[in-house]
XYZ file of C-alpha atoms in Angstrom:
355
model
C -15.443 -30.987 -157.026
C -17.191 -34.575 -156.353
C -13.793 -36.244 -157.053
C -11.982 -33.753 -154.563
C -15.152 -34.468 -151.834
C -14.679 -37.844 -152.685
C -10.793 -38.048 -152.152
C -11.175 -36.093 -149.026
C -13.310 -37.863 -147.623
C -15.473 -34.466 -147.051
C -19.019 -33.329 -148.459
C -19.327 -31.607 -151.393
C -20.620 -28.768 -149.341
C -17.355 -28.285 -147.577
C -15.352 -28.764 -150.771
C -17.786 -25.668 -152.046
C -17.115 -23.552 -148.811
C -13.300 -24.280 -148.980
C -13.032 -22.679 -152.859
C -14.778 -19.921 -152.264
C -12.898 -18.939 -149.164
C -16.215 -18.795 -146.883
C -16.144 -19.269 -143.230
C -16.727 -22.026 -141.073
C -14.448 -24.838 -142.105
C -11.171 -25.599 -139.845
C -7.613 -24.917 -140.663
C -6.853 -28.989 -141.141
C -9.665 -29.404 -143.245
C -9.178 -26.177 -145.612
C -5.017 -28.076 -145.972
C -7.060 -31.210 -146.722
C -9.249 -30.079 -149.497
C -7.066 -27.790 -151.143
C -3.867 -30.328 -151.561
C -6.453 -33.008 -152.276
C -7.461 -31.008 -155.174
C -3.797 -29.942 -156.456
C -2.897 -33.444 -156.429
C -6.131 -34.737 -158.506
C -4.927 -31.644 -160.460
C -8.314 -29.269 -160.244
C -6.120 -26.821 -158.330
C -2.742 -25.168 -160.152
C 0.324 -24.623 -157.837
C -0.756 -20.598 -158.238
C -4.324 -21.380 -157.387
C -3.226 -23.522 -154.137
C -0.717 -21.121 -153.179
C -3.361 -18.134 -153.577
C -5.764 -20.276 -151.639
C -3.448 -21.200 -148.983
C -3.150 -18.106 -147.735
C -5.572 -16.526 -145.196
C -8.866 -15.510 -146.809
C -9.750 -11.623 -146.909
C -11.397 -10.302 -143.755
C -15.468 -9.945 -144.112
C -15.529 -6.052 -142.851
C -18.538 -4.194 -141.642
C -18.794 0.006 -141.509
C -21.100 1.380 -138.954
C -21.711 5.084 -140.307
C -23.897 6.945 -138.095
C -27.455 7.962 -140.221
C -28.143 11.359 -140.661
C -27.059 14.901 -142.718
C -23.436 14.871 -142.003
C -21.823 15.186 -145.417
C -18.575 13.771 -144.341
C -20.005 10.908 -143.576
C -21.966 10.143 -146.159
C -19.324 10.508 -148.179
C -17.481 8.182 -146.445
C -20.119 5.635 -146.733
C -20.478 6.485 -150.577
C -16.812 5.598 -150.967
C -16.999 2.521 -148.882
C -20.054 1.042 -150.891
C -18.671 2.051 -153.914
C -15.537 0.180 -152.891
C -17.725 -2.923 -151.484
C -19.248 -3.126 -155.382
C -15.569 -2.690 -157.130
C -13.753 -5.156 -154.932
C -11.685 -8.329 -156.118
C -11.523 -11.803 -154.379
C -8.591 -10.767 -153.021
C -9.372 -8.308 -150.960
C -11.151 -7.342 -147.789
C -14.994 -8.286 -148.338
C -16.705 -5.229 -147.479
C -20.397 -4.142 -145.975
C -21.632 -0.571 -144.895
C -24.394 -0.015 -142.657
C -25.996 3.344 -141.780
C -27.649 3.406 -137.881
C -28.798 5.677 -136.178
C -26.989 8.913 -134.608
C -26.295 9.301 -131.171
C -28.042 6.121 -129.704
C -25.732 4.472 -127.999
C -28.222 1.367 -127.993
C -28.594 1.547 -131.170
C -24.844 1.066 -132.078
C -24.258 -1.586 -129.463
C -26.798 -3.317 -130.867
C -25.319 -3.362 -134.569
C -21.847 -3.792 -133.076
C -23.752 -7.526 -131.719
C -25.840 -8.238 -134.584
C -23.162 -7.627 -137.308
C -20.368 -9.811 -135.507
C -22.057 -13.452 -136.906
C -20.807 -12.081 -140.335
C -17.743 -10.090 -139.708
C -14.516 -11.048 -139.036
C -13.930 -6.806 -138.244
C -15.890 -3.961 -137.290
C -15.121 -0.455 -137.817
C -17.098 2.086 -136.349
C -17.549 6.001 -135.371
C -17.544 5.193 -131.483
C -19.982 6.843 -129.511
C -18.019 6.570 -125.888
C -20.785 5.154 -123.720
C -20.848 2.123 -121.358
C -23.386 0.360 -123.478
C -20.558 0.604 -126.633
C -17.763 -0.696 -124.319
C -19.719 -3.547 -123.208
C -20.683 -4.354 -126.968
C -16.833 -3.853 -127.986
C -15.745 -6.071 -125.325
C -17.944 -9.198 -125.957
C -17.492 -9.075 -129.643
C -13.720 -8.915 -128.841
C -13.802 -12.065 -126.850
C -15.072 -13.787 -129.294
C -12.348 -12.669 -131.839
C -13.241 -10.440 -133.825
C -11.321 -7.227 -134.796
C -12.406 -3.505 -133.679
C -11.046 -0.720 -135.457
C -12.856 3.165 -134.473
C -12.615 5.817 -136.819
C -12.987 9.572 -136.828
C -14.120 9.381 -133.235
C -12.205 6.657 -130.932
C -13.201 4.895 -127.594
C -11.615 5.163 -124.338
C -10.547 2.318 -122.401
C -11.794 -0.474 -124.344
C -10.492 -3.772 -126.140
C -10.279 -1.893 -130.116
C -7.423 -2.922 -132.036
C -6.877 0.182 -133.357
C -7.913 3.952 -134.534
C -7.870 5.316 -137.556
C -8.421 8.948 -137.954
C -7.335 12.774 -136.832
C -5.816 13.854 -133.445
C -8.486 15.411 -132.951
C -7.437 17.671 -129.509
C -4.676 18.846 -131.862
C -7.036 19.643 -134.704
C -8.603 21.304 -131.804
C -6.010 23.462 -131.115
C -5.429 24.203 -135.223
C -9.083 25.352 -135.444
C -8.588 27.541 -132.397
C -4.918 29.189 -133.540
C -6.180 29.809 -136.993
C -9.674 31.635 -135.299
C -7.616 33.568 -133.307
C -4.838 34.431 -136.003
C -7.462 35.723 -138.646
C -9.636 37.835 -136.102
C -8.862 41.278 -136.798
C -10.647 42.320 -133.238
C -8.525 42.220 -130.079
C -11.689 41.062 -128.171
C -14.811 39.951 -129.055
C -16.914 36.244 -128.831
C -16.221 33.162 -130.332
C -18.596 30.361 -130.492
C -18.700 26.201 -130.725
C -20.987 24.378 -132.329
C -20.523 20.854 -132.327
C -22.522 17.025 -133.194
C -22.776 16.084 -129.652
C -20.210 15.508 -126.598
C -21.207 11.648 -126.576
C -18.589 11.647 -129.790
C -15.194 11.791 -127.879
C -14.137 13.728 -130.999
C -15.956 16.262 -130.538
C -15.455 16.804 -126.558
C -11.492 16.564 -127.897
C -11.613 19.126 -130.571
C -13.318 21.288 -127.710
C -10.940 20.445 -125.190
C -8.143 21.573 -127.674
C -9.951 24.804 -129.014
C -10.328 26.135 -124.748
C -7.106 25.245 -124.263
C -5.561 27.070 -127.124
C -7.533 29.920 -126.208
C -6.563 30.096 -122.339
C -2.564 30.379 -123.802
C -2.935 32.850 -126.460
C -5.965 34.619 -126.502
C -7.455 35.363 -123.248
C -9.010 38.859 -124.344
C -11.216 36.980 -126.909
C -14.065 35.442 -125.148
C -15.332 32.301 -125.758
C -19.274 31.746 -125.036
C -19.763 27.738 -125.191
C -20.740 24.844 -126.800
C -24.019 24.450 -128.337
C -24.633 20.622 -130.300
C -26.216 21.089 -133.038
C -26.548 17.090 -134.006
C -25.263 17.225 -137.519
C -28.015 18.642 -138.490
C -28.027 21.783 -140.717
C -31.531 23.143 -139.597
C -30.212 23.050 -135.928
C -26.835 24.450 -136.784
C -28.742 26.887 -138.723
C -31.283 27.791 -135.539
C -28.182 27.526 -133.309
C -26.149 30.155 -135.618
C -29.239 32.555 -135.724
C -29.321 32.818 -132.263
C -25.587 33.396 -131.656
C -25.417 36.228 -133.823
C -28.948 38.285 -132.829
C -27.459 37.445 -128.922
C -24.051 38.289 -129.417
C -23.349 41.895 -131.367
C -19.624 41.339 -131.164
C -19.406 37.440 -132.328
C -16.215 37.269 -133.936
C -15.650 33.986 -134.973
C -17.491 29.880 -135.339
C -16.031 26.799 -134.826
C -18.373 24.185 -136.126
C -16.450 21.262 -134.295
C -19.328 18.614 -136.300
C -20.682 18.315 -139.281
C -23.075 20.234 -141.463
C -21.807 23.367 -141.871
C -23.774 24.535 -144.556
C -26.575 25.792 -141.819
C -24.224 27.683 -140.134
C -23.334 29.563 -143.633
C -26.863 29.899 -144.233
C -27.389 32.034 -141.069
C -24.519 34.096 -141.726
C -24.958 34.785 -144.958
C -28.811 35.818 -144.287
C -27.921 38.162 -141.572
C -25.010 40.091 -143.863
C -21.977 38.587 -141.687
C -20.532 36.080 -144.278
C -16.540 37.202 -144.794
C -17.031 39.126 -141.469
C -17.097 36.632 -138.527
C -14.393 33.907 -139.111
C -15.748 30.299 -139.989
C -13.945 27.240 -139.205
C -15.088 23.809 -139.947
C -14.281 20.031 -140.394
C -15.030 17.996 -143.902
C -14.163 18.660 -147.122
C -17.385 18.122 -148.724
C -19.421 19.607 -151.866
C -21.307 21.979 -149.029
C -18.405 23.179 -147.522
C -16.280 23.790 -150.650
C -19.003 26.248 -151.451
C -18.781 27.924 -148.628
C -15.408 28.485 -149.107
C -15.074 29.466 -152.647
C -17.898 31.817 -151.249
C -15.744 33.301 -149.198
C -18.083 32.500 -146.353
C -16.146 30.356 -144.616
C -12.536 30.913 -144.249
C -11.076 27.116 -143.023
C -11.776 23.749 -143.489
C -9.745 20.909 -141.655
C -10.136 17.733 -143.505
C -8.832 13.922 -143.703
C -9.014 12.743 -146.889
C -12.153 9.649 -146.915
C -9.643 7.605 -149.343
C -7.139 7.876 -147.189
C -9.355 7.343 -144.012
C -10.982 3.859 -145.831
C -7.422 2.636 -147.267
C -5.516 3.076 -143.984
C -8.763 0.760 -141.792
C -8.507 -1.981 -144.504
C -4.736 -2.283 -144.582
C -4.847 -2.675 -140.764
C -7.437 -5.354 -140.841
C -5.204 -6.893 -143.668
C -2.673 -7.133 -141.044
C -4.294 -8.030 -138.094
C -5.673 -11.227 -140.871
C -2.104 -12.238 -141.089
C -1.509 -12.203 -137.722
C 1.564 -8.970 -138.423
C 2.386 -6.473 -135.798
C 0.525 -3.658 -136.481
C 2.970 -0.728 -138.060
C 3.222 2.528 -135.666
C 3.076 4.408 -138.819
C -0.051 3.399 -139.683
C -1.368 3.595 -136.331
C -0.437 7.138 -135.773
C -2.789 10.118 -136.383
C -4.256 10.538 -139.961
C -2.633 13.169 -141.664
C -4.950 16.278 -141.001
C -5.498 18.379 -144.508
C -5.969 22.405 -143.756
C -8.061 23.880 -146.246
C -8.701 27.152 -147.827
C -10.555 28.801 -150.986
C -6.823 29.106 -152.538
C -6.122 25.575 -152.426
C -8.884 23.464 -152.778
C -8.277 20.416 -154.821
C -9.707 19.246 -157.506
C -13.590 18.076 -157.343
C -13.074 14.352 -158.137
C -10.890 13.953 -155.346
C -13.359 14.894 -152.760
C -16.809 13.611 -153.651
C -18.254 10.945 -156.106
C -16.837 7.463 -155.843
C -13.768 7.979 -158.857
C -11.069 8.148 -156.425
C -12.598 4.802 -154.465
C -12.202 2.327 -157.678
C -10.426 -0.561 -157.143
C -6.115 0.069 -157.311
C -6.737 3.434 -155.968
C -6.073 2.300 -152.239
C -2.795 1.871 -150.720
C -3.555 -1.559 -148.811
């Protein structure tokens, strides 16, 4: 290395950075060192080639804090991916902050962007997040939202569910399994800051208005993620509403929600719909407490966000396909897959994701 410094006429610091593919060193230079070295012959034709190419994207996940299972699944598999990776691939950090602040994520969204070349997020849609999105995009770097997108802001892309048609899913299957022409139907979501959420509701009314008008729907109530509010929340909808037919937890945590119904004797009775795939909610459905779960596979979710900052790396146009909605997984006690495909960090190892 202090032949190749010394050749280059570069320190051996830079020599250093260029190797190891760190940041900081200009195109020219990184040609420089790295033909310097194949011609003093430290570097084979496979290592120059391998080096030649763009060097993997330094990623950071944003994962909101808190008791959603989903997502700390999802932040299991990224860590465990993060610990598993190869030189070759995207380099990887996951950060948990905390839910619902708006502040709070702006602030990361700022403070992570010295070390990332991308940031991938669960957007909170709030002025303070667009501002952060669009200063950290001027300065280059790469904005990918998942689960929960942004509106009107400079991200390169999302990754995750339609959510106003799982919406609409979660509100046909409700009204499909209720036995009872009329009755209530409740909503229980995270919190309308997560455009998600407010799009799953959007979908669920709507689907309602067209084909069941005689079932009556009483609101939202946001829970947080949390399964002791969910619980409280649940509790009150059933001692307030003798003829609640059916729960659409649009969030997370649904295990408080089963709790309540299974304390007051109405588990298998009123119809329970939820989102996540998770060792709480496969449970509950195997239970027979709640009847639906819509899921998108975590693998899937993690693969598809580092193959499009793979691309955007290279500089490719972004393929439609893999822009377009994540494939949305219904779910029910008959045909719930196998365990290590939904929680522990097997199914993250490295080869296991298609990017």
């Amino acid at each position: 290395m202090t032949d190749v410094a010394e050749a280059a006429r570069v320190s051996l610091a830079t020599v250093d950075r260029v190797l190891n593919r760190r940041k900081g060193v200009k195109a020219r230079t990184v040609e420089l060192v790295l033909r310097t070295a194949l011609d003093l012959g430290y570097l084979s034709e496979a290592e120059y080639g391998r080096l030649s190419h763009p060097r993997p994207p330094n990623v950071v996940f944003l994962l909101p804090m808190g008791g959603n299972p989903y997502l700390r699944l999802l932040g299991d598999k990224v860590r465990t991916f993060a610990q598993s990776k190869s030189r070759e691939e995207a380099q990887v950090r996951c950060f948990f902050i905390e839910s619902f602040d708006a502040g709070a994520l702006a602030g990361a969204i700022r403070h992570h962007a010295g070390w990332a070349d991308g940031i991938v997020f669960m957007a909170i849609d709030h002025p303070l997040v667009r501002e952060a999105v669009e200063e950290v995009s001027a300065a280059g770097k790469r904005i990918v939202t998942i689960v929960s997108d942004l509106q009107h802001s400079l991200r390169d892309a999302y990754v995750g569910l339609d959510n106003q048609a799982a919406g609409r899913t979660a509100g046909y299957l409700l009204g499909r399994f209720c036995r009872a022409q009329k009755g209530s139907v409740a909503l229980v979501a995270g919190s309308r800051n997560y455009r998600a959420h407010a799009e799953r509701e959007m979908g669920f009314l709507g689907l309602f208005e067209e084909l069941y008008p005689d079932l009556q729907v009483i609101g939202m109530r946001e829970g947080h993620d949390d399964r002791d509010e969910n619980y409280r929340h649940a509790l009150s909808l059933l001692e307030q509403n003798s003829d609640l037919v059916g729960i659409y937890n649009v969030g997370g945590s649904s295990d408080g929600i089963g709790r309540a119904l299974q304390e007051k004797g109405r588990s298998g009775e009123v119809i329970f719909i939820g989102h996540g795939l998770t060792a709480d909610t496969r449970r509950l459905l195997i239970a027979g407490t709640m009847d639906v779960v819509i899921n998108s596979d975590p693998d899937m979710l993690l693969g598809t966000t580092l193959r499009v900052f793979r691309d955007l790396q290279r500089g490719d146009i972004l393929n439609p396909a893999v822009l377009s909605p994540v494939k949305m997984d219904i779910i029910f006690r008959e045909n719930i897959p196998p365990v290590q495909s939904v929680a522990g960090g097997a199914a993250t190892r490295r080869g296991r994701h298609p990017f």
